[in-house]
Short mmCIF file of C-alpha atoms in Angstrom, two decimals:
data_model
loop_
_atom_site.label_atom_id
_atom_site.label_comp_id
_atom_site.label_asym_id
_atom_site.label_seq_id
_atom_site.Cartn_x
_atom_site.Cartn_y
_atom_site.Cartn_z
CA MET J 20 122.88 77.35 75.28
CA SER J 21 123.58 75.88 78.73
CA SER J 22 120.98 73.81 80.55
CA TYR J 23 120.61 76.64 83.07
CA ASN J 24 119.93 79.22 80.35
CA LYS J 25 117.44 76.90 78.68
CA ASN J 26 115.66 76.51 82.00
CA VAL J 27 115.56 80.29 82.49
CA VAL J 28 114.15 80.84 78.98
CA GLN J 29 111.54 78.10 79.38
CA LYS J 30 110.38 79.46 82.76
CA GLN J 31 110.24 83.01 81.40
CA LEU J 32 108.24 81.93 78.33
CA LEU J 33 105.81 80.05 80.57
CA TYR J 34 105.45 83.05 82.88
CA ASP J 35 104.96 85.44 79.93
CA THR J 36 102.27 83.16 78.52
CA ILE J 37 100.40 83.09 81.85
CA VAL J 38 100.57 86.90 82.15
CA LEU J 39 99.41 87.44 78.56
CA LEU J 40 96.51 85.00 78.98
CA THR J 41 95.54 86.72 82.23
CA ILE J 42 95.58 90.13 80.52
CA GLU J 43 93.60 88.78 77.56
CA ASN J 44 91.00 87.27 79.89
CA ILE J 45 90.64 90.51 81.82
CA LEU J 46 90.21 92.58 78.66
CA SER J 47 87.66 90.12 77.28
CA GLY J 48 85.73 90.01 80.55
CA ASP J 49 86.35 86.29 81.16
CA ILE J 50 87.64 86.74 84.70
CA MET J 51 84.24 87.80 85.94
CA SER J 52 84.87 87.18 89.62
CA ILE J 53 87.68 89.75 89.63
CA ASN J 54 85.85 92.21 87.43
CA LYS J 55 82.63 92.09 89.45
CA LYS J 56 84.49 92.83 92.64
CA GLU J 57 86.28 95.78 91.10
CA PHE J 58 83.36 97.11 89.06
CA ASN J 59 81.47 99.80 90.96
CA LEU J 60 77.88 99.62 89.72
CA GLU J 61 76.68 102.19 92.25
CA GLN J 62 79.12 104.73 90.85
CA VAL J 63 77.79 104.11 87.33
CA VAL J 64 74.22 104.52 88.59
CA LYS J 65 75.12 107.85 90.20
CA LEU J 66 76.63 109.00 86.91
CA CYS J 67 73.48 107.94 85.06
CA VAL J 68 71.34 109.91 87.53
CA VAL J 69 73.35 113.04 86.76
CA VAL J 70 73.00 112.38 83.03
CA ASN J 71 69.26 111.79 83.39
CA ILE J 72 68.77 115.05 85.27
CA SER J 73 70.80 116.90 82.64
CA LEU J 74 68.74 115.41 79.81
CA PHE J 75 65.49 116.31 81.57
CA LEU J 76 66.58 119.93 82.07
CA PHE J 77 67.84 120.21 78.50
CA VAL J 78 64.55 118.92 77.05
CA ALA J 79 62.63 121.28 79.38
CA PHE J 80 64.68 124.22 78.09
CA MET J 81 64.08 123.22 74.47
CA LEU J 82 60.37 122.76 75.23
CA ILE J 83 60.14 126.45 76.10
CA LEU J 84 61.48 127.33 72.65
CA PHE J 85 59.15 124.87 70.94
CA VAL J 86 56.14 126.32 72.76
CA TYR J 87 57.21 129.85 71.85
CA PHE J 88 57.39 128.94 68.15
CA ASN J 89 54.37 126.64 68.36
CA ILE J 90 56.20 123.61 66.96
CA THR J 91 53.47 121.12 67.86
CA PRO J 92 55.20 117.75 67.16
CA MET J 93 58.21 118.74 69.27
CA ILE J 94 55.97 120.06 72.07
CA TYR J 95 54.18 116.72 72.32
CA TYR J 96 57.32 114.64 72.07
CA SER J 97 59.24 116.83 74.52
CA VAL J 98 56.51 116.30 77.11
CA ILE J 99 56.60 112.55 76.46
CA ALA J 100 60.41 112.56 76.72
CA MET J 101 60.32 114.46 80.01
CA ILE J 102 57.81 111.98 81.44
CA GLY J 103 60.10 109.21 80.21
CA TYR J 104 63.14 110.69 81.95
CA VAL J 105 61.15 110.86 85.19
CA LEU J 106 60.17 107.20 84.84
CA TYR J 107 63.75 106.23 84.01
CA PHE J 108 64.73 107.10 87.58
CA MET J 109 62.83 103.95 88.59
CA LEU J 110 65.16 101.87 86.39
CA LEU J 111 68.19 103.50 87.97
CA LYS J 112 66.80 102.93 91.46
CA ARG J 113 66.70 99.21 90.61
CA GLN J 114 70.20 99.48 89.07
CA LYS J 115 68.89 98.48 85.63
CA VAL J 116 71.65 100.39 83.91
CA CYS J 117 71.53 98.64 80.53
CA ALA J 118 67.73 98.95 80.33
CA TYR J 119 68.08 102.63 81.20
CA MET J 120 70.60 103.14 78.42
CA TRP J 121 68.38 101.45 75.85
CA CYS J 122 65.48 103.71 76.85
CA VAL J 123 67.70 106.79 76.58
CA TYR J 124 68.96 105.69 73.15
CA ALA J 125 65.42 105.29 71.84
CA THR J 126 64.25 108.59 73.36
CA ILE J 127 67.16 110.60 71.96
CA ILE J 128 67.10 108.96 68.50
CA ILE J 129 63.38 109.70 68.07
CA TYR J 130 63.90 113.22 69.43
CA MET J 131 66.78 113.76 67.00
CA ALA J 132 64.81 112.51 63.99
CA ILE J 133 61.62 114.49 64.71
CA ALA J 134 63.51 117.70 65.52
CA THR J 135 65.66 117.44 62.37
CA ILE J 136 62.63 116.88 60.13
CA CYS J 137 60.61 119.65 61.79
CA LEU J 138 63.34 122.32 62.06
CA GLY J 139 65.98 121.30 59.52
CA TYR J 140 69.52 120.01 59.90
CA LYS J 141 70.93 123.52 60.45
CA CYS J 142 69.68 123.45 64.06
CA GLY J 143 72.19 120.70 64.79
CA PHE J 144 69.92 118.04 66.28
CA HIS J 145 71.60 115.45 64.05
CA LEU J 146 74.77 116.00 66.12
CA TYR J 147 73.22 113.85 68.84
CA SER J 148 74.35 110.79 66.91
CA MET J 149 77.96 111.75 67.71
CA SER J 150 77.29 111.42 71.44
CA LEU J 151 75.18 108.26 71.22
CA ILE J 152 77.77 106.12 69.45
CA PRO J 153 80.42 106.28 72.22
CA ILE J 154 77.76 105.50 74.84
CA ILE J 155 76.63 102.31 73.11
CA PHE J 156 80.20 101.00 73.08
CA TYR J 157 80.57 101.84 76.76
CA SER J 158 77.33 99.98 77.46
CA GLN J 159 78.95 96.89 75.94
CA TYR J 160 81.68 97.20 78.58
CA ILE J 161 79.05 97.50 81.33
CA SER J 162 77.13 94.49 79.99
CA THR J 163 80.20 92.27 80.50
CA LYS J 164 80.27 93.29 84.17
CA ILE J 165 76.64 92.61 85.04
CA ASP J 166 75.95 89.55 82.86
CA THR J 167 73.51 91.18 80.44
CA LYS J 168 73.11 90.64 76.73
CA ASP J 169 75.74 92.17 74.46
CA PRO J 170 74.15 95.33 72.98
CA ASN J 171 75.88 94.77 69.61
CA PRO J 172 77.28 98.32 69.45
CA LEU J 173 78.38 98.13 65.82
CA ALA J 174 74.87 97.37 64.54
CA VAL J 175 73.30 99.97 66.82
CA SER J 176 75.86 102.58 65.75
CA ILE J 177 75.06 101.93 62.09
CA ALA J 178 71.35 102.31 62.87
CA ILE J 179 71.96 105.61 64.70
CA VAL J 180 73.98 107.00 61.79
CA ALA J 181 71.31 105.80 59.34
CA VAL J 182 68.55 107.61 61.27
CA SER J 183 70.67 110.77 61.38
CA ILE J 184 71.38 110.67 57.64
CA ILE J 185 67.80 109.84 56.64
CA SER J 186 66.22 112.55 58.82
CA SER J 187 68.76 115.10 57.57
CA ALA J 188 68.13 114.05 53.96
CA ILE J 189 64.36 114.46 54.41
CA ALA J 190 64.90 117.94 55.85
CA ILE J 191 67.23 118.91 52.99
CA ILE J 192 65.01 117.54 50.22
CA ASN J 193 61.64 118.69 51.54
CA GLY J 194 62.78 121.59 53.66
CA PRO J 195 61.93 121.99 57.37
CA LEU J 196 58.27 121.69 58.34
CA TYR J 197 58.51 124.83 60.50
CA GLU J 198 60.25 128.07 59.59
CA ILE J 199 62.05 129.91 62.38
CA ASN J 200 64.34 132.93 62.19
CA LYS J 201 68.08 132.57 61.77
CA THR J 202 68.83 133.85 65.26
CA ILE J 203 66.88 131.04 66.90
CA ILE J 204 68.46 128.54 64.50
CA SER J 205 71.85 129.79 65.64
CA VAL J 206 70.81 129.54 69.30
CA MET J 207 69.61 125.96 68.85
CA LEU J 208 72.75 125.02 66.91
CA ALA J 209 74.91 126.53 69.66
CA CYS J 210 72.97 124.70 72.39
CA ASN J 211 73.19 121.38 70.58
CA ALA J 212 76.85 121.80 69.63
CA ILE J 213 77.86 122.84 73.15
CA SER J 214 75.89 119.97 74.72
CA VAL J 215 77.37 117.34 72.42
CA SER J 216 80.90 118.76 72.71
CA ALA J 217 80.70 118.95 76.50
CA PHE J 218 79.53 115.37 76.67
CA LEU J 219 82.27 114.12 74.34
CA ILE J 220 84.93 115.94 76.36
CA TYR J 221 83.65 114.48 79.60
CA TYR J 222 83.17 111.01 78.11
CA THR J 223 86.70 111.03 76.67
CA LYS J 224 88.06 111.99 80.09
CA VAL J 225 86.18 109.10 81.71
CA ILE J 226 87.45 106.61 79.12
CA VAL J 227 91.06 107.82 79.38
CA ASN J 228 90.91 107.48 83.18
CA LEU J 229 89.48 103.98 82.75
CA VAL J 230 92.33 103.02 80.41
CA ILE J 231 94.93 104.44 82.81
CA GLU J 232 93.45 102.52 85.75
CA SER J 233 93.25 99.33 83.68
CA GLU J 234 96.88 99.73 82.64
CA LYS J 235 97.88 100.14 86.28
CA LYS J 236 96.05 96.94 87.17
CA LEU J 237 97.68 95.06 84.30
CA ASN J 238 101.11 96.33 85.31
CA SER J 239 100.40 95.21 88.84
CA ILE J 240 99.47 91.74 87.60
CA ALA J 241 102.66 91.57 85.53
CA ASN J 242 104.97 92.99 88.21
CA ILE J 243 103.57 91.68 91.51
CA ASP J 244 103.25 88.06 92.60
CA LEU J 245 99.67 87.66 93.81
CA LEU J 246 100.44 85.05 96.47
CA THR J 247 103.37 86.70 98.25
CA ASP J 248 102.93 90.34 97.20
CA LEU J 249 106.61 90.35 96.24
CA TYR J 250 107.89 91.47 92.87
CA SER J 251 107.44 89.00 90.02
CA ARG J 252 110.15 87.27 88.01
CA ARG J 253 109.37 89.53 85.05
CA TYR J 254 109.84 92.67 87.14
CA MET J 255 113.13 91.44 88.61
CA ILE J 256 114.57 90.63 85.18
CA ASN J 257 113.67 94.10 83.88
CA TYR J 258 115.01 95.68 87.06
CA LEU J 259 118.36 93.89 86.83
CA GLU J 260 118.72 94.70 83.14
CA GLU J 261 118.31 98.40 83.91
CA TYR J 262 120.56 98.27 86.98
CA ASP J 263 123.87 100.11 86.54
CA ALA J 264 126.60 97.55 85.86
CA ASP J 265 129.19 99.77 87.55
CA ASP J 266 127.34 99.80 90.87
CA GLU J 267 128.28 97.39 93.61
CA GLY J 268 125.73 94.83 94.61
CA TRP J 269 124.88 91.23 95.34
CA LEU J 270 122.23 88.71 94.39
CA ALA J 271 120.93 85.99 96.66
CA MET J 272 118.93 83.00 95.45
CA ALA J 273 116.93 81.56 98.35
CA ASP J 274 115.04 78.27 98.30
CA VAL J 275 112.69 76.75 100.87
CA ASP J 276 114.17 73.48 102.07
CA ASP J 277 112.06 70.33 101.60
CA PHE J 278 109.13 72.35 100.28
CA LYS J 279 107.71 69.37 98.40
CA LYS J 280 107.56 67.47 101.68
CA ILE J 281 105.58 70.34 103.24
CA ASN J 282 103.08 70.23 100.37
CA ASP J 283 102.80 66.44 100.49
CA THR J 284 102.39 66.37 104.27
CA TYR J 285 100.14 69.36 104.96
CA GLY J 286 98.66 70.17 101.54
CA HIS J 287 99.19 72.89 98.96
CA ASN J 288 97.25 75.48 100.96
CA CYS J 289 99.80 75.06 103.69
CA GLY J 290 102.56 75.44 101.11
CA ASP J 291 101.04 78.74 99.99
CA TYR J 292 100.81 79.86 103.61
CA VAL J 293 104.51 79.04 104.15
CA LEU J 294 105.56 80.97 101.04
CA ASN J 295 103.61 84.01 102.17
CA PHE J 296 104.99 83.65 105.71
CA ILE J 297 108.57 83.62 104.41
CA ALA J 298 107.88 86.53 102.05
CA GLN J 299 106.76 88.74 104.94
CA LYS J 300 109.90 87.83 106.92
CA MET J 301 112.01 88.76 103.90
CA LYS J 302 110.29 92.13 103.61
CA ASN J 303 110.96 92.92 107.26
CA ILE J 304 114.58 91.77 107.45
CA CYS J 305 115.72 92.69 103.93
CA SER J 306 113.88 96.00 103.90
CA ASN J 307 116.53 97.73 101.76
CA CYS J 308 116.51 94.98 99.14
CA VAL J 309 114.51 94.27 96.02
CA ILE J 310 112.87 90.88 96.49
CA SER J 311 111.05 88.74 93.95
CA ARG J 312 109.42 85.37 93.88
CA TRP J 313 111.59 83.76 91.25
CA GLY J 314 109.53 80.63 90.76
CA GLY J 315 107.87 77.99 92.92
CA GLU J 316 109.62 78.12 96.30
CA GLU J 317 112.58 80.17 95.04
CA PHE J 318 113.20 83.85 95.83
CA LEU J 319 115.72 86.23 94.29
CA ILE J 320 117.02 89.07 96.46
CA HIS J 321 119.09 92.03 95.25
CA ASN J 322 120.96 94.64 97.25
CA GLY J 323 122.97 97.48 95.77
CA THR J 324 125.84 97.44 98.28
CA HIS J 325 128.42 95.04 99.70
CA ASP J 326 127.65 96.13 103.26
CA SER J 327 126.74 93.33 105.69
CA THR J 328 125.79 90.89 102.94
CA HIS J 329 126.39 87.74 104.93
CA GLU J 330 125.06 89.24 108.16
CA VAL J 331 121.72 90.24 106.62
CA LEU J 332 121.17 86.89 104.92
CA GLU J 333 122.34 84.92 107.94
CA LYS J 334 119.88 86.90 110.06
CA LEU J 335 117.14 86.01 107.57
CA ARG J 336 118.11 82.34 107.64
CA ARG J 337 118.11 82.22 111.44
CA GLU J 338 114.81 84.10 111.67
CA ILE J 339 113.14 81.63 109.32
CA GLU J 340 114.63 78.63 111.12
CA ASN J 341 113.52 79.85 114.56
CA SER J 342 110.11 81.21 113.54
CA GLU J 343 106.85 79.85 114.86
CA CYS J 344 105.12 79.05 111.58
CA ILE J 345 101.73 77.77 112.72
CA TYR J 346 99.22 76.43 110.19
CA LYS J 347 95.91 75.10 111.52
CA GLN J 348 97.41 74.66 114.99
CA GLN J 349 100.38 72.73 113.60
CA LYS J 350 103.94 74.01 113.77
CA ILE J 351 105.65 73.82 110.39
CA ASN J 352 109.43 73.49 110.53
CA ILE J 353 110.90 75.60 107.75
CA SER J 354 114.38 76.65 106.70
CA LEU J 355 116.13 78.39 103.81
CA THR J 356 119.23 77.66 101.80
CA ILE J 357 120.69 80.80 100.25
CA GLY J 358 123.32 81.23 97.55
CA VAL J 359 124.99 84.64 97.22
CA ALA J 360 126.97 86.13 94.33
CA GLN J 361 128.63 89.52 93.89
CA ARG J 362 128.36 91.22 90.52
CA ASN J 363 131.28 90.81 88.13
CA ALA J 364 132.80 93.66 86.17
CA ASP J 365 131.27 92.45 82.88
CA GLY J 366 127.78 92.90 84.34
CA ASP J 367 126.24 89.85 82.62
CA ILE J 368 122.85 89.25 84.27
CA GLU J 369 122.42 85.58 83.38
CA GLU J 370 125.91 84.72 84.58
CA TRP J 371 125.30 86.62 87.81
CA ILE J 372 122.06 84.76 88.51
CA LYS J 373 123.69 81.45 87.59
CA ARG J 374 126.50 81.94 90.12
CA ALA J 375 123.96 82.63 92.87
CA ASP J 376 121.96 79.59 91.72
CA ASP J 377 125.05 77.35 91.67
CA ARG J 378 125.90 78.35 95.24
CA LEU J 379 122.33 77.71 96.29
CA TYR J 380 122.51 74.15 94.98
CA TYR J 381 125.91 73.66 96.55
CA GLY J 382 124.24 74.44 99.87
CA LYS J 383 121.33 72.14 99.02
CA ASN J 384 123.74 69.27 98.39
CA ASN J 385 125.80 69.93 101.50
CA GLY J 386 123.36 69.97 104.37
CA LYS J 387 120.82 72.72 103.49
CA ASN J 388 119.78 75.53 105.86
CA MET J 389 122.87 77.66 105.17
CA VAL J 390 124.15 80.78 103.43
CA VAL J 391 126.76 80.08 100.74
CA ASP J 392 128.77 83.07 99.48
#
């Protein structure tokens, strides 16, 4: 392997490692500053308000049935639960989302257990456990965003399932404490099944949308350079590999002249400013090109035609040379050296990039601030 190819592989491995670590940190919640900015707590609170209203109305509806059949334990607990749901609005007003969820878990679990023991498992109250388990895992996600204690969803899920099984077993072994006709049993089962199913459908939709949005953000991190908003090295490599080898086109490798001197003289913040300044010029002048930040102060530019190759790049070079790049009231003199290569018939990507790179360094060694094609 040539020294150039080794350098390309090493840079790509380093870049891939950085991207993978970034993705891992985002998924684990370690990059809290980014996550907190993107996480919309108010939107979650609004969703919880809707859920709380729905739970209150559902319990109120079931209370009517319990009163009609004089099921005393469920009457008392339904009233307590309704009072609880009213008080829970105070938690949501203070944006205590995790505390709200814990209160809802406890309320629903107790409701599920008492209703199953009183009316039997055929009424379907044990189905509530199916809706509680996904919520507890989602609350773990929320806890990473607002710096609260991990809810330990696995342990809580096991406890929820245990309560569901034990209450159902008691109802099966001892029989329900209250006998109601089969029609009402069917109505309650239908209400519970529809409620749980509707929630699971909606919850699944929310989670899928969350995954899609997260994937878009990860793709953006992998494909877009955060400093310059140009395409990343990874994106450009994939783009060139998929590019039709039979199509005409050229590659230009551009490098900022004496960039180390700029960093040493004015500081790295100034260096970042210069890179972003040049990137915006490239976007404006090479508007029909695909442009990436190749690494450090290097940029790789691709165009799919032979038309006006030298003219476009010479215009870019002159524009950069004559630009007023002002950083903290100081004019920064900047220039570009650009190496250009047309695509060969064999279509080898590495060889194509290497030819552009070789011409770049020829220009670097022969005066800089030029286009070499």
